[in-house]
Amino acid sequence: MGEVVVPIEDNSKHVLPLYLPPRPVPFQIITIKDTSGAAAGVSPPPQGVVNLSDLESWLPLTESRNGSTFSSILHLLCSGIGFQVLFLPVAFASLGWAWGIICLSIAYMWQLYTTWLLVNLHEPVPGIRCSRFVRMSILAFGPKLGKLLAIFPVMYLSGGSCVMLIITAGSSMEQLFNIICEEGTMCRSMSLSGTQWFLIFTCIALIIAQLFPNLNSIARVSLTGAITSIGYCTMIWVLSISKGRPNNVSYGITVADRTGMTGFGNVLNAIGIIMLAFRGHNLILEIQGTLPSDSKHPSRKSMWRGVMVSYVIIAMCLFPLAIVGFWAYGNKIPEEGILTAFTKFHGQDTSKYVIGLIYIWLTISCITSYQIYAMPSFDNLEFIYASSKKRRCPGWVRAGIRLFFGGVTFFIAVAFPFLGKLAPLIGGMAAVPLTFVYPCFMWISIRKPRPKGAMWSLNLGVGSIGIILSLLLIVAAVWKLDDKGLNANFFRP
């Protein structure tokens, strides 16, 4: 047992118990249990008000806190390696060897630093855990500004990522079908439409979602996702080396592509591709929330061990893929990424079963990533039900919520199959600030380091640079859309 000073919320704040008010509140000495961190000396909430610990035990993100360092590694790998890495050689084609490696290294170290910030901010006060990014934002920036800054990025990176996974996996499944069923065969005449491929993927993803109630329970799914993600990344760059370079590959950048507004836009878009290749920051606090924590063994220690192991593996996937992809295809790399380049230049001299295996792994990776990226949305929808009904979601309600979410993401994928072309624009507004900017200012607001001290100056400088980069990436994305146009094929996937 131990004594600490923690802020106690007044009764009016129990309406939204997941959110801690950042404005001054009364302080009181209370006793907490070292094993759970829950307050022991606080009077029970008024009748009809849901207790915070009870509510968190009902929701899928915090329903189980029996995770381990190993499970956190699996979740981090599954959420951290995505199809976006296939576009890294495209960024190198605009930046060249030196600047490509420099920018990728800086982005890697930058996002690793902001991950460290989030891990150490997870328990800002002993006995209180911020297991949701929105809650952390509200604690740092206030109820109104915190929601304004965090809700759109978090919801986009949850629901929007699921939509992109449907689009990517649907296209991969169609490519796999075309590889297996060669032109002129009877099965080719049975080819499905894009909408039907999207529907098949969504149904598979939703069936799996019904089998695993909370984030901690999908560790086996994340294990599958980690294996398949590492598998297709490694297989692509290894095969690219073994097959050799096509003829007339060049690594130089033409004068037209490196000067004027064209050159400026290409460089910024390349930087955007690199920054968007790093993902999963909207799930760091949530993954850490599945780990047990007490005063002797705080969750930040086991979580940081998981981060270090997983990010070494992520680096072993991203750096070879980017460097080898640019070496193999140079300026011949298409905008669709290294997988398209490999199929284009080596599809004829590579077994269709080998290429098919890559697409199978990519599809499975998308299915498993869908589970972990959908969890914040599942949690938010269940929170609305649980806080209004003052009880846990019944099984049929939980199933209905997940079917509803799957239906919404499927509809958006069918209605906006060109969403991938808008990813640089939306990513500049949502993913880049959440990954590279918000954690820096959260640290200043919550930890309150000495003004003009080392941590204060570092976080202020890094956060400010991130804001400037985010604005520049948005401008570059808008300019590219204006220059090349947008094929808005609504409802025609």
CSV table of N, CA, C and O in Angstrom, one decimal, residues 62 68 100 139 168 242 284 333 372:
chain,number,residue,atom,x,y,z
A,62,THR,N,-9.8,-2.3,-23.1
A,62,THR,CA,-9.3,-2.4,-21.7
A,62,THR,C,-10.0,-3.6,-21.0
A,62,THR,O,-9.8,-3.7,-19.8
A,68,SER,N,1.3,-9.3,-22.5
A,68,SER,CA,2.7,-9.5,-22.1
A,68,SER,C,3.6,-8.7,-23.1
A,68,SER,O,3.1,-8.2,-24.1
A,100,GLY,N,17.4,9.9,-49.9
A,100,GLY,CA,16.4,8.9,-49.6
A,100,GLY,C,16.8,8.2,-48.3
A,100,GLY,O,15.9,8.0,-47.4
A,139,LEU,N,-6.5,15.2,-21.9
A,139,LEU,CA,-5.8,15.5,-20.7
A,139,LEU,C,-4.7,16.5,-21.0
A,139,LEU,O,-4.5,17.4,-20.1
A,168,THR,N,-7.2,-2.4,-50.8
A,168,THR,CA,-5.9,-3.1,-51.1
A,168,THR,C,-6.1,-4.6,-51.2
A,168,THR,O,-5.6,-5.2,-52.2
A,242,SER,N,17.6,-11.4,-56.6
A,242,SER,CA,17.9,-12.7,-57.3
A,242,SER,C,17.6,-12.5,-58.8
A,242,SER,O,18.3,-13.1,-59.6
A,284,ILE,N,-0.6,2.9,-30.0
A,284,ILE,CA,0.5,2.6,-28.9
A,284,ILE,C,-0.1,2.6,-27.5
A,284,ILE,O,0.1,1.7,-26.8
A,333,ILE,N,10.7,2.6,-61.6
A,333,ILE,CA,9.7,2.1,-60.6
A,333,ILE,C,8.4,2.9,-60.8
A,333,ILE,O,8.3,4.1,-60.9
A,372,ILE,N,-7.0,-5.2,-35.7
A,372,ILE,CA,-6.4,-4.3,-34.7
A,372,ILE,C,-6.7,-2.8,-35.0
A,372,ILE,O,-6.9,-2.0,-34.1
